[in-house]
Tab-separated table of N, CA, C and O in Angstrom:
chain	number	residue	atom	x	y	z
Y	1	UNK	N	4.119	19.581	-9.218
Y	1	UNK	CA	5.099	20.509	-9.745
Y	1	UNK	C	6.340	20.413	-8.863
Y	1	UNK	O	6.340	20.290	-7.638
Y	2	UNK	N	7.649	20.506	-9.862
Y	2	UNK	CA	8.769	20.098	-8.923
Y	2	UNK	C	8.944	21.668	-7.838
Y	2	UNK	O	8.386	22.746	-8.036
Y	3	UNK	N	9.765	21.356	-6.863
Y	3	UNK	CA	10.401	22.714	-6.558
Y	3	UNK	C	11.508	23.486	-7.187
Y	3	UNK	O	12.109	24.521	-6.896
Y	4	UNK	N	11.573	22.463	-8.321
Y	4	UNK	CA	13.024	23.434	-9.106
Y	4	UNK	C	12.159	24.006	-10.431
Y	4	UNK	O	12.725	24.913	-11.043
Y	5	UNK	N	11.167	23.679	-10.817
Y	5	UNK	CA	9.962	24.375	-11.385
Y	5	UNK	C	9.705	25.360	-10.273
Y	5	UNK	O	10.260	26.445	-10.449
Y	6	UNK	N	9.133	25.263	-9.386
Y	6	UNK	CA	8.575	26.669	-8.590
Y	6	UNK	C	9.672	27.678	-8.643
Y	6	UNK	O	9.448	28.763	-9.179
Y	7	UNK	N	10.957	27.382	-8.078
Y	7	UNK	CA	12.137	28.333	-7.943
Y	7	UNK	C	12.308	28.429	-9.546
Y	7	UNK	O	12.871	29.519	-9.642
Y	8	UNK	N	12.189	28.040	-10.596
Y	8	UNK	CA	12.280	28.619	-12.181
Y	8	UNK	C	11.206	29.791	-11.936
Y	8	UNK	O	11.448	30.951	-11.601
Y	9	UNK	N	9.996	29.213	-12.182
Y	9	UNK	CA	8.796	30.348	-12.292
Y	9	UNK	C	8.808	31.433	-10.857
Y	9	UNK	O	8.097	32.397	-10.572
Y	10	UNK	N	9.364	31.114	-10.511
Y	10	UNK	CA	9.449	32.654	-9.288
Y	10	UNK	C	10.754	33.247	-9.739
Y	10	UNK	O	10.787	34.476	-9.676
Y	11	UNK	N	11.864	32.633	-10.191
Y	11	UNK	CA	12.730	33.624	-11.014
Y	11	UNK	C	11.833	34.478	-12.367
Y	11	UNK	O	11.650	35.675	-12.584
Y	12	UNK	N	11.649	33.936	-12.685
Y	12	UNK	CA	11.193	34.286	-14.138
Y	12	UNK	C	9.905	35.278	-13.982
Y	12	UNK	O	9.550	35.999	-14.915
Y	13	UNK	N	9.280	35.254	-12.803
Y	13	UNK	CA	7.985	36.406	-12.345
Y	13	UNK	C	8.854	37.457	-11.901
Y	13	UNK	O	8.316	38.564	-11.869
Y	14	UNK	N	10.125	37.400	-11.531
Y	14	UNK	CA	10.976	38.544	-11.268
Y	14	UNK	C	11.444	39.271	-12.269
Y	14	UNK	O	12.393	40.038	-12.106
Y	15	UNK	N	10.897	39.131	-13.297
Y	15	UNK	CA	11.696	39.620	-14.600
Y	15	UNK	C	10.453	40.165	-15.677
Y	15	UNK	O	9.397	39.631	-16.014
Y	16	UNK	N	10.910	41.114	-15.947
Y	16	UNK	CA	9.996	42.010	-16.718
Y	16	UNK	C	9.578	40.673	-18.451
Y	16	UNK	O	8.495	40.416	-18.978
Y	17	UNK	N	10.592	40.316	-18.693
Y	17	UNK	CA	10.056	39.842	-20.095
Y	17	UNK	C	9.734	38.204	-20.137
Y	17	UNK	O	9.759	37.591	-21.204
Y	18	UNK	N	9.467	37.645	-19.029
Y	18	UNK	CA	9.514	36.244	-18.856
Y	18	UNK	C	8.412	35.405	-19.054
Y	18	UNK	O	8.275	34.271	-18.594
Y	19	UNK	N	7.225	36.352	-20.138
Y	19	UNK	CA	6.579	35.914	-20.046
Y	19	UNK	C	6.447	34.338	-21.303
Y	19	UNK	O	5.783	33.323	-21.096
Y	20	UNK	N	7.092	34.565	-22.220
Y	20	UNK	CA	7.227	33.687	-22.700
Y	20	UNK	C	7.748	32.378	-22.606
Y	20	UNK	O	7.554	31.431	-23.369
Y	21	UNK	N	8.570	32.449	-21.377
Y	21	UNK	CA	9.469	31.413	-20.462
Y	21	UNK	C	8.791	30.928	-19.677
Y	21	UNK	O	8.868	29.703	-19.589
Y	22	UNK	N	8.012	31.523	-18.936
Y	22	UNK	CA	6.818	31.367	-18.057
Y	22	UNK	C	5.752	30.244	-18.993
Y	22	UNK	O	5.550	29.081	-18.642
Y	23	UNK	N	5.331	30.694	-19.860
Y	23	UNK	CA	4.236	30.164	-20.743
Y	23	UNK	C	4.559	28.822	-21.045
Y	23	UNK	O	3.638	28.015	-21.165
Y	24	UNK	N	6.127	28.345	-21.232
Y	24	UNK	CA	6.679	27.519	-21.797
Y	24	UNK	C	6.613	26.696	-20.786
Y	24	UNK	O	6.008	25.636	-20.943
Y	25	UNK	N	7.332	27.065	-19.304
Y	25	UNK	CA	7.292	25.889	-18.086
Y	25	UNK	C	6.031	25.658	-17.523
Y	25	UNK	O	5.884	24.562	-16.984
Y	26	UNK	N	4.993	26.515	-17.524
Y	26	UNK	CA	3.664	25.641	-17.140
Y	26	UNK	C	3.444	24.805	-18.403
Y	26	UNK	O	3.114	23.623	-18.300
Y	27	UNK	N	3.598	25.325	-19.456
Y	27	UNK	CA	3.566	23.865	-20.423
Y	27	UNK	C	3.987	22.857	-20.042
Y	27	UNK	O	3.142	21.965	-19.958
Y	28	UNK	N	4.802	22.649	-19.812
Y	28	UNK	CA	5.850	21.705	-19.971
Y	28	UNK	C	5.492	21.102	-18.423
Y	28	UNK	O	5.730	19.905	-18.265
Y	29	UNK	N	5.086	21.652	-17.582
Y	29	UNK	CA	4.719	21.270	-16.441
Y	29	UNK	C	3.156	20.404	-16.588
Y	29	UNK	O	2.782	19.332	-16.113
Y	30	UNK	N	2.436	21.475	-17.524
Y	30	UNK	CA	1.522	20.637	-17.352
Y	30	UNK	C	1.216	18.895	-18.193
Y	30	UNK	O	0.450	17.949	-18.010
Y	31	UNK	N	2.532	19.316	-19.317
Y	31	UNK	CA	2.324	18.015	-20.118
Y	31	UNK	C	3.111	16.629	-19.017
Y	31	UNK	O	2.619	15.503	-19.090
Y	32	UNK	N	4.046	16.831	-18.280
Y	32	UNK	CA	4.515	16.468	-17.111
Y	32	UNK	C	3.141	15.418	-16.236
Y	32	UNK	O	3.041	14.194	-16.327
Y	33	UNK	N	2.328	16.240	-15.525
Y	33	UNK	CA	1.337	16.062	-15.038
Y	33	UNK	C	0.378	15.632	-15.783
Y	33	UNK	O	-0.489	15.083	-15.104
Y	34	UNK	N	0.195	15.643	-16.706
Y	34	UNK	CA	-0.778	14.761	-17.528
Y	34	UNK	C	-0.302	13.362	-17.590
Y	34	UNK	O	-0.906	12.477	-16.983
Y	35	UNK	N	0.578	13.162	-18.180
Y	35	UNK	CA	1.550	12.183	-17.918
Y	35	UNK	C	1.640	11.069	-16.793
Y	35	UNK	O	1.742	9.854	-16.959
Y	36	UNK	N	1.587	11.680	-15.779
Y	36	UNK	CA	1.472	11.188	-14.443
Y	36	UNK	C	-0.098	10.350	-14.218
Y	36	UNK	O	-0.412	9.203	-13.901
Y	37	UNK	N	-0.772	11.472	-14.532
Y	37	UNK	CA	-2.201	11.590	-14.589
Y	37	UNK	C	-2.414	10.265	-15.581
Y	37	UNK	O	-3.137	9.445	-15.015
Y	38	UNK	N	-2.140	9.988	-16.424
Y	38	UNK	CA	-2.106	8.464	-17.116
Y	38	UNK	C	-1.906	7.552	-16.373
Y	38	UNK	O	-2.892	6.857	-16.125
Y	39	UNK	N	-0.674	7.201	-15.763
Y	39	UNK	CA	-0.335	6.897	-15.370
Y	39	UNK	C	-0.647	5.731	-14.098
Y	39	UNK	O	-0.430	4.527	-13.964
Y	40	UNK	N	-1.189	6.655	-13.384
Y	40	UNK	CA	-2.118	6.418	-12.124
Y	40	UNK	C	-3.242	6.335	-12.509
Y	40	UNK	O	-3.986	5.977	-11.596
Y	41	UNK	N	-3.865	6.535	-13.670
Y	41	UNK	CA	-5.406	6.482	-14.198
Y	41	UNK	C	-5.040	4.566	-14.268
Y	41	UNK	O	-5.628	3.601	-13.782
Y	42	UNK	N	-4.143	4.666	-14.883
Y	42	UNK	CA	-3.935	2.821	-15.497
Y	42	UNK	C	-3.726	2.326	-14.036
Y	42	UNK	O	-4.696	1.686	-13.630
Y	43	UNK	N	-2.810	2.444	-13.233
Y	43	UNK	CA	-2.529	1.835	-11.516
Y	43	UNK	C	-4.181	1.639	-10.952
Y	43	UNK	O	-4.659	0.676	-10.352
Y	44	UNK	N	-4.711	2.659	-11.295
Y	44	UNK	CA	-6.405	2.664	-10.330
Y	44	UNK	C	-7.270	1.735	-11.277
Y	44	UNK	O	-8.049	0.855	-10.910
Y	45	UNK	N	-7.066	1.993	-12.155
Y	45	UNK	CA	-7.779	0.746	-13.162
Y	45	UNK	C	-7.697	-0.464	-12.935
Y	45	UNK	O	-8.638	-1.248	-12.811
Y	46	UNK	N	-6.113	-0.779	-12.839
Y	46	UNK	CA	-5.665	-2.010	-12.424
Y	46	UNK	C	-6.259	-2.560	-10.460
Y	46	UNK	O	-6.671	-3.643	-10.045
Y	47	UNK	N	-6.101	-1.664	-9.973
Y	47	UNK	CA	-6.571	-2.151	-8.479
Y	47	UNK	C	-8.103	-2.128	-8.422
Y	47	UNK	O	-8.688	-2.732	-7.523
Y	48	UNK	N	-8.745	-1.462	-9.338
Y	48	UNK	CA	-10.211	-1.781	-8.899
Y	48	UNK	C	-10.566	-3.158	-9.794
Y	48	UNK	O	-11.600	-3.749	-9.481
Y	49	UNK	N	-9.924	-3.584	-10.665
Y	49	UNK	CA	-10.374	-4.565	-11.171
Y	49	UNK	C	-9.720	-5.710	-10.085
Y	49	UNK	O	-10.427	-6.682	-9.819
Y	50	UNK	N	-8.609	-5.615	-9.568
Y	50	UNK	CA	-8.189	-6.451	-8.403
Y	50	UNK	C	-9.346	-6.713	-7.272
Y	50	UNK	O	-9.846	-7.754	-6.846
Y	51	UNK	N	-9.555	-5.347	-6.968
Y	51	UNK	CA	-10.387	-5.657	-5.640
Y	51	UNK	C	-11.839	-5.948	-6.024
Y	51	UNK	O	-12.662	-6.172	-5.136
Y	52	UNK	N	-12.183	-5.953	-7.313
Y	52	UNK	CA	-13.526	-6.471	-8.096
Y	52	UNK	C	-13.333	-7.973	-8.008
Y	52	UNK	O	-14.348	-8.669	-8.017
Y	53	UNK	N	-12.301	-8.472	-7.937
Y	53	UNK	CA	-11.957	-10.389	-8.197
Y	53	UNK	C	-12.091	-10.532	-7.078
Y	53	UNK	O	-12.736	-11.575	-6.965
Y	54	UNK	N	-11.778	-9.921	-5.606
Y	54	UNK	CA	-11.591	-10.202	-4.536
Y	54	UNK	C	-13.028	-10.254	-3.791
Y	54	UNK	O	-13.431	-10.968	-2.872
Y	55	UNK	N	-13.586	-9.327	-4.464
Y	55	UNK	CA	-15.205	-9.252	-3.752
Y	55	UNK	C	-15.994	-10.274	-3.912
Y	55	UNK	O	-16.798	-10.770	-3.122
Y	56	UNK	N	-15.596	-10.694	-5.459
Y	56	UNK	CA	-16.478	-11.692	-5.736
Y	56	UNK	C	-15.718	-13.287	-5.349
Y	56	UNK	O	-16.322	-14.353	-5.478
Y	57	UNK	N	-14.563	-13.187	-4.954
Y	57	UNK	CA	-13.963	-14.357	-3.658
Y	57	UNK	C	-14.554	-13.964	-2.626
Y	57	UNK	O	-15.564	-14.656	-2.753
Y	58	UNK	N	-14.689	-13.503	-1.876
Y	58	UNK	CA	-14.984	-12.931	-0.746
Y	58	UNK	C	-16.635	-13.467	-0.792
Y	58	UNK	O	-16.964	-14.011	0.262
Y	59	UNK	N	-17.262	-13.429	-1.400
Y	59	UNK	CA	-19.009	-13.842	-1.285
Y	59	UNK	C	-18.829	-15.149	-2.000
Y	59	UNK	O	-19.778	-15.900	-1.779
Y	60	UNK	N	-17.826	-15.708	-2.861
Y	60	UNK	CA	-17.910	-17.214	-3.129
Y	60	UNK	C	-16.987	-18.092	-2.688
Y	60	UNK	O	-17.174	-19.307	-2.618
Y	61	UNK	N	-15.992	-17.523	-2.387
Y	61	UNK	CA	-15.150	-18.404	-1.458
Y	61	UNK	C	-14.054	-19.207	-2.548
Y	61	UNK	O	-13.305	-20.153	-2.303
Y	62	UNK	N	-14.343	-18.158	-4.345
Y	62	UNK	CA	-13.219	-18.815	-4.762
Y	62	UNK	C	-12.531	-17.727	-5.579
Y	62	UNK	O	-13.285	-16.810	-5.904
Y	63	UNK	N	-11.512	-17.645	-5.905
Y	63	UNK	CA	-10.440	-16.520	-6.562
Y	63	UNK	C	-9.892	-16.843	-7.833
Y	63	UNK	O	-8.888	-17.545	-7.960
Y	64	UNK	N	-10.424	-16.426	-8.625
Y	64	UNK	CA	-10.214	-16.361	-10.224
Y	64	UNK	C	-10.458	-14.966	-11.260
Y	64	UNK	O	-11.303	-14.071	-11.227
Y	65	UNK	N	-9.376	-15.224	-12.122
Y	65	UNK	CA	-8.760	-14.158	-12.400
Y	65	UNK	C	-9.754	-13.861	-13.767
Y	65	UNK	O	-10.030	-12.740	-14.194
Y	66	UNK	N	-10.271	-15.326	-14.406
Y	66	UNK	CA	-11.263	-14.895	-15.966
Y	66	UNK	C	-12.308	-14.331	-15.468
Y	66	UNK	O	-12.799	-14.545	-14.360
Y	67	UNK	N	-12.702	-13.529	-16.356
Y	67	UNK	CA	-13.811	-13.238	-16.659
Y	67	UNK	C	-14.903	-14.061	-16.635
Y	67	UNK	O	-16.006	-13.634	-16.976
């Protein structure tokens, strides 16, 4: 969560009717973070299949990328 999100939602907890504004930026925060959360799901995907090729160089002494 950014800090200009935190300083939004701590304005907006200062205020009697914000709750609908409120409701809206953790949305929007959380679709944000999901996002991300993809993101890095695909990066970690990608490096364990890296360091899966490497292991199996590593016990045969050769580095190839097929299957």
């Amino acid at each position: 969560v950014s800090i200009e999100a935190i300083v939004e939602y701590v304005g907006l907890c200062q205020s009697d009717n914000g709750f609908e504004e409120r409701w809206k930026l953790l949305s929007r925060e959380r679709d944000l973070l999901i996002a991300q959360k993809e993101k890095l799901e695909q990066a970690l995907s990608l490096l364990e299949y890296k360091i899966s090729r490497y292991e199996i160089a590593v016990k045969t002494g050769v580095l190839s990328w097929d299957e």
